[in-house]
Amino acid sequence: MPRLSPTSLSLGVLLAALTAAPAAWPQSGPDEAAQLRALEQNLERGAAERDRLAKQQQSLARELDSIARELVTVAQDIQNQEYSLTVLENRLGDLGIEEAALVKTLGTRDAQLAEVLMALQRLAIRPADALTLSPLKPDDAVRTAILLRAAVPSVQQSARALQGELAELYRVRADMTAQRQKVAAGAAALIERQRDLEKLEQQRRERQVKIAAAYSDATGRVERLGRDAADLRELVEKLTAERERREAEARRLDDDRRKAEAARLAAIPPDAKPEPPPAQPQSETRTASLSAPMISDLRPFSKARGSMPMPVVGSVAGRYGEADQSGGLRNKGINIVTRSGAQVIAPFDGIVAFAGPFRGYGLLLIIEHSEGYHTLLAGLGRVDCAVGQRVLAGEPVGVMESGGSPSLYVELRRDGQPVNPLPWMASRAGKSNG
């Protein structure tokens, strides 16, 4: 057997090592490819889910905006129906007063004419007996007879007046019947529009259930603020501070997300394909886009002067600056006496800052507007909006109590200080209230 040289031996050892090397290396080629494919599929699914959620939240936002605008239209129709119904009822009341006055006048005139006619009838049938049996002296009896005969034209005139008043009474009663029919029709139309409103509000509630978690934390904090605040001014100040804190937190989270995304993109090699950002959970995505409206996004409140609708249909009973019933404290707002169950609307675009009972005010609703303005509505029977919700001008926010003639207390504040709300409100004729 030929002998191997050292060089040949070394080459043999090297060949043996190379031949055995695959058995010693990790068996990762196929597994790595499968893992890479799975990762790519997960990323694709994440991107698809992110796009789906983005489209879903955009669709939800559009639906809520569309419903809000429909609510504004229906609420306006309801308030118009309430106003027309109030006018009809007032007219019916006036006709009732007119009818009572006519009936009283006719009763008095009827009694007077009855006495005169009875005397004339006796004189006409038996004039001699009337004079003979008269307790008066003959001269006086003759004069009485002459006066009675002279009174005939006056009696005839009174009879014609009586006939005219009877005709007027019949007209008034016919008018009252027509007014009652209009009132009934108006009430039926009002009920129908209220049902339409309830359907729209149900649709809004169903969509808002999906983002209710976004409101729950803010609502809890606002309720605590309401319990701790000593008066309305302190409550408004606390609510403003809380809103500023929430907006600052939202900006901070947004900045953190942008910085994290920038850092992630910076860490990707230049020749690598950027990965899509991880899909956010559905609730988090909606919270960022739907539940955090900003005051800065609202229309300027200062441009609303003289054009804001009254929050409820009714008559102003207590005005700004008037002394209260005890003659002490000055009224910081206005009182609007309205109808039972009347619709209450937002007077201008804003964000609901507070909704709930508050120290002697009953159910209180505070809407924050831009430029440091707040509208306060107190005395509602029901509130139909939630803390943090954005509302449009004219959008329904609640209803008054049922029964009697409830009163809505309205305050307008700027930077926490009350201002007269009437110059900001428009009358139903389109002119501002001074």
Coordinates of C-alpha atoms in Angstrom, one line a residue:
M1 CA 0.0 0.0 0.0
P2 CA 1.6 3.2 -1.0
R3 CA 2.4 5.6 1.8
L4 CA 0.6 9.0 1.9
S5 CA 2.6 12.1 2.1
P6 CA 1.9 14.8 4.7
T7 CA 0.4 17.0 2.0
S8 CA -2.0 14.2 0.8
L9 CA -3.0 13.5 4.4
S10 CA -3.9 17.1 5.0
L11 CA -6.0 17.3 1.9
G12 CA -7.8 14.1 2.9
V13 CA -8.6 15.5 6.4
L14 CA -9.9 18.7 4.8
L15 CA -12.1 16.8 2.3
A16 CA -13.5 14.7 5.1
A17 CA -14.3 17.8 7.1
L18 CA -16.0 19.5 4.2
T19 CA -18.0 16.3 3.5
A20 CA -19.2 16.1 7.1
A21 CA -19.9 19.9 7.4
P22 CA -23.6 19.8 6.3
A23 CA -24.5 17.4 9.1
A24 CA -23.0 19.8 11.7
W25 CA -24.6 23.1 10.4
P26 CA -28.1 24.1 11.6
Q27 CA -31.0 22.7 9.4
S28 CA -32.6 26.2 9.0
G29 CA -32.9 26.9 5.3
P30 CA -36.5 25.7 4.6
D31 CA -37.8 26.8 8.1
E32 CA -36.4 30.3 7.7
A33 CA -38.2 30.7 4.4
A34 CA -41.5 29.5 5.9
Q35 CA -41.1 31.8 8.8
L36 CA -40.4 34.7 6.5
R37 CA -43.5 33.9 4.4
A38 CA -45.6 33.7 7.6
L39 CA -44.3 37.0 8.8
E40 CA -45.0 38.7 5.4
Q41 CA -48.6 37.2 5.5
N42 CA -49.1 38.6 9.0
L43 CA -47.9 42.0 7.9
E44 CA -50.2 41.9 4.9
R45 CA -53.1 40.9 7.1
G46 CA -52.2 43.6 9.6
A47 CA -52.1 46.2 6.8
A48 CA -55.4 45.0 5.4
E49 CA -57.0 45.1 8.9
R50 CA -55.7 48.6 9.4
D51 CA -57.1 49.7 6.1
R52 CA -60.4 48.0 6.9
L53 CA -60.6 49.7 10.3
A54 CA -59.7 53.1 8.8
K55 CA -62.5 52.8 6.2
Q56 CA -64.9 51.6 8.9
Q57 CA -64.1 54.5 11.2
Q58 CA -64.4 57.0 8.3
S59 CA -67.8 55.4 7.4
L60 CA -68.9 55.6 11.0
A61 CA -67.9 59.3 11.2
R62 CA -69.8 60.0 8.0
E63 CA -72.9 58.2 9.3
L64 CA -72.8 60.1 12.6
D65 CA -72.3 63.4 10.8
S66 CA -75.2 62.6 8.4
I67 CA -77.4 61.6 11.4
A68 CA -76.5 64.8 13.2
R69 CA -77.5 66.9 10.3
E70 CA -80.8 65.0 9.9
L71 CA -81.4 65.5 13.6
V72 CA -80.9 69.2 13.2
T73 CA -83.5 69.3 10.4
V74 CA -86.0 67.2 12.4
A75 CA -85.5 69.2 15.6
Q76 CA -86.1 72.4 13.6
D77 CA -89.4 70.9 12.3
I78 CA -90.4 69.9 15.8
Q79 CA -89.7 73.4 17.1
N80 CA -91.7 74.9 14.2
Q81 CA -94.6 72.6 15.1
E82 CA -94.3 73.5 18.7
Y83 CA -94.4 77.2 17.9
S84 CA -97.4 76.8 15.5
L85 CA -99.2 74.7 18.1
T86 CA -98.5 77.3 20.8
V87 CA -99.9 80.1 18.5
L88 CA -103.0 78.0 17.8
E89 CA -103.5 77.2 21.5
N90 CA -103.1 80.9 22.3
R91 CA -105.6 81.9 19.6
L92 CA -108.0 79.2 21.0
G93 CA -107.6 80.7 24.5
D94 CA -108.3 84.2 23.1
L95 CA -111.4 82.9 21.4
G96 CA -112.6 81.3 24.6
I97 CA -112.3 84.6 26.4
E98 CA -114.1 86.4 23.5
E99 CA -116.9 83.7 23.7
A100 CA -117.3 84.1 27.4
A101 CA -117.5 87.9 27.1
L102 CA -120.1 87.6 24.3
V103 CA -122.2 85.1 26.3
K104 CA -122.2 87.5 29.3
T105 CA -123.1 90.5 27.2
L106 CA -125.9 88.5 25.5
G107 CA -127.2 87.4 28.8
T108 CA -127.5 91.0 30.1
R109 CA -129.0 92.3 26.9
D110 CA -131.4 89.4 26.7
A111 CA -132.7 90.1 30.2
Q112 CA -133.1 93.8 29.5
L113 CA -134.9 93.2 26.2
A114 CA -137.2 90.6 27.8
E115 CA -138.5 93.2 30.4
V116 CA -139.0 95.9 27.7
L117 CA -140.7 93.5 25.3
M118 CA -143.0 92.2 28.0
A119 CA -144.1 95.7 28.9
L120 CA -144.6 96.6 25.2
Q121 CA -146.6 93.4 24.7
R122 CA -149.0 94.2 27.5
L123 CA -149.4 97.7 26.2
A124 CA -150.1 96.6 22.7
I125 CA -152.6 93.9 23.7
R126 CA -154.5 95.8 26.4
P127 CA -153.5 99.4 26.4
A128 CA -156.6 100.6 28.3
D129 CA -156.3 98.0 31.0
A130 CA -152.6 98.8 31.3
L131 CA -153.5 102.4 31.9
T132 CA -156.4 101.6 34.2
L133 CA -154.5 99.1 36.4
S134 CA -151.4 101.2 36.5
P135 CA -150.5 102.4 40.0
L136 CA -149.3 105.6 38.5
K137 CA -151.4 108.8 38.1
P138 CA -153.2 109.1 34.8
D139 CA -150.7 111.8 33.5
D140 CA -147.8 109.6 34.5
A141 CA -149.3 106.6 32.9
V142 CA -149.8 108.4 29.7
R143 CA -146.3 109.7 29.7
T144 CA -145.1 106.1 30.4
A145 CA -147.0 104.8 27.5
I146 CA -145.6 107.5 25.2
L147 CA -142.1 106.7 26.4
L148 CA -142.7 103.0 25.8
R149 CA -143.9 103.7 22.3
A150 CA -140.9 105.9 21.7
A151 CA -138.6 103.1 22.9
V152 CA -139.7 100.8 20.2
P153 CA -137.0 102.0 17.6
S154 CA -134.3 101.7 20.3
V155 CA -135.6 98.2 21.2
Q156 CA -135.5 97.3 17.5
Q157 CA -131.9 98.6 17.3
S158 CA -131.0 96.6 20.4
A159 CA -132.6 93.5 18.8
R160 CA -130.5 94.0 15.7
A161 CA -127.4 94.4 17.8
L162 CA -128.3 91.2 19.7
Q163 CA -128.7 89.4 16.4
G164 CA -125.3 90.6 15.3
E165 CA -123.7 89.5 18.6
L166 CA -125.4 86.1 18.3
A167 CA -123.9 85.8 14.7
E168 CA -120.5 86.8 16.1
L169 CA -120.8 84.2 18.8
Y170 CA -121.6 81.6 16.2
R171 CA -118.6 82.7 14.2
V172 CA -116.3 82.6 17.2
R173 CA -117.5 79.1 18.1
A174 CA -117.0 77.9 14.5
D175 CA -113.5 79.5 14.6
M176 CA -112.9 77.7 17.8
T177 CA -113.9 74.4 16.2
A178 CA -111.6 75.0 13.3
Q179 CA -108.7 76.0 15.7
R180 CA -109.3 72.8 17.7
Q181 CA -109.0 70.7 14.5
K182 CA -105.8 72.5 13.6
V183 CA -104.4 72.0 17.1
A184 CA -105.3 68.3 16.8
A185 CA -103.6 68.0 13.4
G186 CA -100.6 70.0 14.7
A187 CA -100.3 67.7 17.7
A188 CA -100.4 64.7 15.5
A189 CA -97.8 66.1 13.2
L190 CA -95.6 66.9 16.2
I191 CA -95.9 63.4 17.5
E192 CA -95.0 62.0 14.1
R193 CA -91.8 64.2 13.9
Q194 CA -90.9 63.3 17.5
R195 CA -91.1 59.6 16.4
D196 CA -88.8 60.4 13.5
L197 CA -86.4 62.1 15.9
E198 CA -86.5 59.0 18.2
K199 CA -85.6 56.8 15.3
L200 CA -82.7 58.9 14.4
E201 CA -81.5 59.2 18.0
Q202 CA -81.7 55.4 18.2
Q203 CA -79.5 55.1 15.1
R204 CA -77.1 57.5 16.7
R205 CA -77.1 55.6 20.0
E206 CA -76.4 52.3 18.2
R207 CA -73.4 53.8 16.4
Q208 CA -72.2 55.5 19.6
V209 CA -72.3 52.3 21.5
K210 CA -69.2 51.3 19.5
I211 CA -67.3 54.3 20.9
A212 CA -68.9 54.4 24.3
A213 CA -65.7 53.2 26.0
A214 CA -64.0 56.4 24.8
Y215 CA -66.5 58.5 26.7
S216 CA -66.7 56.5 29.9
D217 CA -63.4 57.7 31.4
A218 CA -64.1 61.3 30.6
T219 CA -67.7 61.0 31.9
G220 CA -66.5 59.7 35.2
R221 CA -64.0 62.5 35.7
V222 CA -66.7 65.1 34.8
E223 CA -69.1 63.6 37.3
R224 CA -66.5 63.9 40.0
L225 CA -65.9 67.5 39.0
G226 CA -69.6 68.2 39.3
R227 CA -69.7 66.8 42.8
D228 CA -66.6 68.8 43.9
A229 CA -67.5 72.2 42.3
A230 CA -69.1 74.8 44.6
D231 CA -70.9 76.8 42.0
L232 CA -71.3 77.2 38.2
R233 CA -68.3 79.4 37.8
E234 CA -66.0 76.9 39.5
L235 CA -67.6 74.1 37.6
V236 CA -66.9 75.9 34.2
E237 CA -63.3 76.6 35.2
K238 CA -62.8 73.0 36.3
L239 CA -64.3 71.7 33.0
T240 CA -62.2 74.0 30.9
A241 CA -59.0 72.8 32.8
E242 CA -60.1 69.2 32.3
R243 CA -60.7 69.7 28.6
E244 CA -57.3 71.4 28.2
R245 CA -55.7 68.4 30.0
R246 CA -57.4 65.9 27.7
E247 CA -56.3 67.8 24.6
A248 CA -52.7 68.1 25.8
E249 CA -52.7 64.3 26.5
A250 CA -54.1 63.6 23.1
R251 CA -51.4 65.8 21.5
R252 CA -48.8 64.1 23.5
L253 CA -50.0 60.6 22.5
D254 CA -50.1 61.8 18.9
D255 CA -46.5 63.1 19.1
D256 CA -45.4 59.9 20.7
R257 CA -46.9 57.9 17.9
R258 CA -45.3 60.1 15.2
K259 CA -41.9 59.8 16.9
A260 CA -42.2 56.1 17.3
E261 CA -43.1 55.7 13.6
A262 CA -40.2 58.0 12.6
A263 CA -37.8 56.0 14.7
R264 CA -39.1 52.7 13.2
L265 CA -38.7 54.0 9.6
A266 CA -35.2 55.4 10.4
A267 CA -34.1 51.9 11.6
I268 CA -35.0 50.3 8.3
P269 CA -32.1 49.8 5.9
P270 CA -32.3 52.0 2.8
D271 CA -32.7 49.1 0.4
A272 CA -35.4 47.3 2.5
K273 CA -39.1 47.7 1.9
P274 CA -40.7 49.6 4.8
E275 CA -43.2 47.5 6.8
P276 CA -46.6 48.9 7.4
P277 CA -47.2 50.1 11.0
P278 CA -49.0 47.6 13.2
A279 CA -52.8 47.8 13.1
Q280 CA -54.3 49.6 16.1
P281 CA -57.1 47.9 17.9
Q282 CA -60.5 49.0 16.7
S283 CA -61.5 50.8 19.9
E284 CA -58.2 52.7 20.0
T285 CA -58.5 53.8 16.4
R286 CA -62.0 55.1 16.9
T287 CA -61.1 56.8 20.1
A288 CA -58.4 58.8 18.3
S289 CA -60.6 59.8 15.4
L290 CA -64.1 60.1 16.8
S291 CA -64.1 60.7 20.5
A292 CA -61.6 63.5 20.8
P293 CA -63.0 66.5 19.0
M294 CA -61.0 69.6 19.6
I295 CA -62.3 73.1 20.4
S296 CA -59.9 74.5 17.8
D297 CA -61.9 72.6 15.2
L298 CA -65.1 74.5 16.0
R299 CA -66.5 77.5 14.1
P300 CA -65.7 80.9 15.7
F301 CA -68.3 81.7 18.2
S302 CA -68.0 85.4 17.9
K303 CA -69.5 85.3 14.4
A304 CA -72.8 83.8 15.9
R305 CA -73.9 87.0 17.5
G306 CA -77.6 87.8 16.7
S307 CA -78.0 84.6 14.7
M308 CA -78.1 81.7 17.3
P309 CA -81.5 79.9 17.6
M310 CA -83.3 79.9 20.9
P311 CA -82.6 76.6 22.6
V312 CA -86.3 76.0 23.2
V313 CA -89.6 77.5 21.9
G314 CA -91.2 79.7 24.5
S315 CA -91.4 83.1 26.0
V316 CA -88.7 84.8 28.0
A317 CA -90.0 85.3 31.6
G318 CA -86.8 86.3 33.5
R319 CA -84.2 88.4 31.8
Y320 CA -80.5 88.9 32.4
G321 CA -79.7 91.3 35.2
E322 CA -83.2 91.3 36.8
A323 CA -83.5 90.7 40.5
D324 CA -84.8 87.4 41.6
Q325 CA -88.1 86.9 43.4
S326 CA -86.6 87.8 46.7
G327 CA -85.2 91.0 45.2
G328 CA -81.6 90.0 46.1
L329 CA -79.4 88.2 43.6
R330 CA -79.3 89.4 40.0
N331 CA -80.3 86.9 37.2
K332 CA -77.1 85.7 35.4
G333 CA -79.1 84.3 32.5
I334 CA -82.6 84.1 31.2
N335 CA -85.6 81.9 31.9
I336 CA -87.7 80.6 29.0
V337 CA -91.2 79.3 29.8
T338 CA -92.0 76.6 27.3
R339 CA -94.4 73.7 26.7
S340 CA -94.5 70.3 28.3
G341 CA -91.9 68.0 26.8
A342 CA -90.5 70.7 24.5
Q343 CA -87.5 70.0 22.3
V344 CA -84.2 71.5 23.5
I345 CA -81.4 72.1 20.9
A346 CA -77.8 73.3 20.9
P347 CA -77.7 77.0 20.1
F348 CA -74.3 76.7 18.4
D349 CA -71.6 74.1 17.5
G350 CA -69.7 72.8 20.5
I351 CA -68.6 69.9 22.7
V352 CA -70.6 68.6 25.6
A353 CA -68.5 69.5 28.7
F354 CA -71.0 68.4 31.4
A355 CA -74.3 66.5 31.5
G356 CA -76.0 65.6 34.7
P357 CA -77.6 66.9 37.9
F358 CA -75.9 69.9 39.6
R359 CA -76.6 71.7 42.9
G360 CA -80.2 73.1 42.7
Y361 CA -80.2 73.4 38.9
G362 CA -81.7 70.0 38.2
L363 CA -80.4 68.4 35.0
L364 CA -77.7 70.7 33.8
L365 CA -76.1 70.6 30.3
I366 CA -72.9 72.6 29.5
I367 CA -71.7 73.0 26.0
E368 CA -68.3 74.4 25.4
H369 CA -67.8 76.6 22.3
S370 CA -64.7 78.2 20.8
E371 CA -63.1 81.4 22.0
G372 CA -63.8 80.6 25.7
Y373 CA -67.6 80.6 25.5
H374 CA -69.9 78.2 27.3
T375 CA -73.7 77.7 27.1
L376 CA -75.4 76.4 30.2
L377 CA -78.9 74.9 30.0
A378 CA -80.6 73.9 33.3
G379 CA -84.0 72.4 34.1
L380 CA -84.2 69.7 31.4
G381 CA -86.3 66.6 31.9
R382 CA -83.9 64.5 29.9
V383 CA -80.5 64.9 28.3
D384 CA -79.8 63.1 25.0
C385 CA -76.1 63.6 24.6
A386 CA -72.9 62.5 26.3
V387 CA -69.8 64.2 27.7
G388 CA -67.2 64.7 25.0
Q389 CA -69.8 64.5 22.2
R390 CA -69.6 67.1 19.5
V391 CA -73.0 68.8 18.7
L392 CA -74.0 71.0 15.8
A393 CA -76.1 74.2 16.0
G394 CA -79.7 73.1 16.1
E395 CA -78.9 69.5 17.1
P396 CA -81.3 68.1 19.7
V397 CA -79.7 67.7 23.1
G398 CA -82.7 66.9 25.3
V399 CA -86.3 67.6 26.2
M400 CA -88.1 69.5 28.9
E401 CA -90.1 67.9 31.7
S402 CA -93.6 66.7 31.0
G403 CA -96.5 68.4 32.6
G404 CA -97.2 72.0 33.4
S405 CA -95.2 74.9 31.9
P406 CA -91.6 74.0 32.5
S407 CA -88.9 76.7 32.4
L408 CA -85.4 76.4 30.9
Y409 CA -82.7 78.4 32.5
V410 CA -80.1 79.6 29.9
E411 CA -76.7 81.2 30.7
L412 CA -73.9 82.3 28.3
R413 CA -70.4 82.6 29.8
R414 CA -67.2 83.9 28.4
D415 CA -64.0 82.9 30.2
G416 CA -66.2 81.9 33.1
Q417 CA -68.0 85.2 33.4
P418 CA -71.8 85.5 32.6
V419 CA -72.9 87.7 29.7
N420 CA -76.3 88.6 28.4
P421 CA -77.4 85.8 26.0
L422 CA -80.3 87.7 24.4
P423 CA -78.2 89.8 21.9
W424 CA -76.8 86.5 20.6
M425 CA -80.1 84.9 20.0
A426 CA -82.3 85.3 16.9
S427 CA -86.0 85.7 17.2
R428 CA -88.2 83.5 15.0
A429 CA -88.5 86.4 12.6
G430 CA -84.8 86.4 12.1
K431 CA -84.0 89.5 14.1
S432 CA -81.7 89.5 17.2
N433 CA -83.2 89.9 20.6
G434 CA -82.1 93.0 22.4

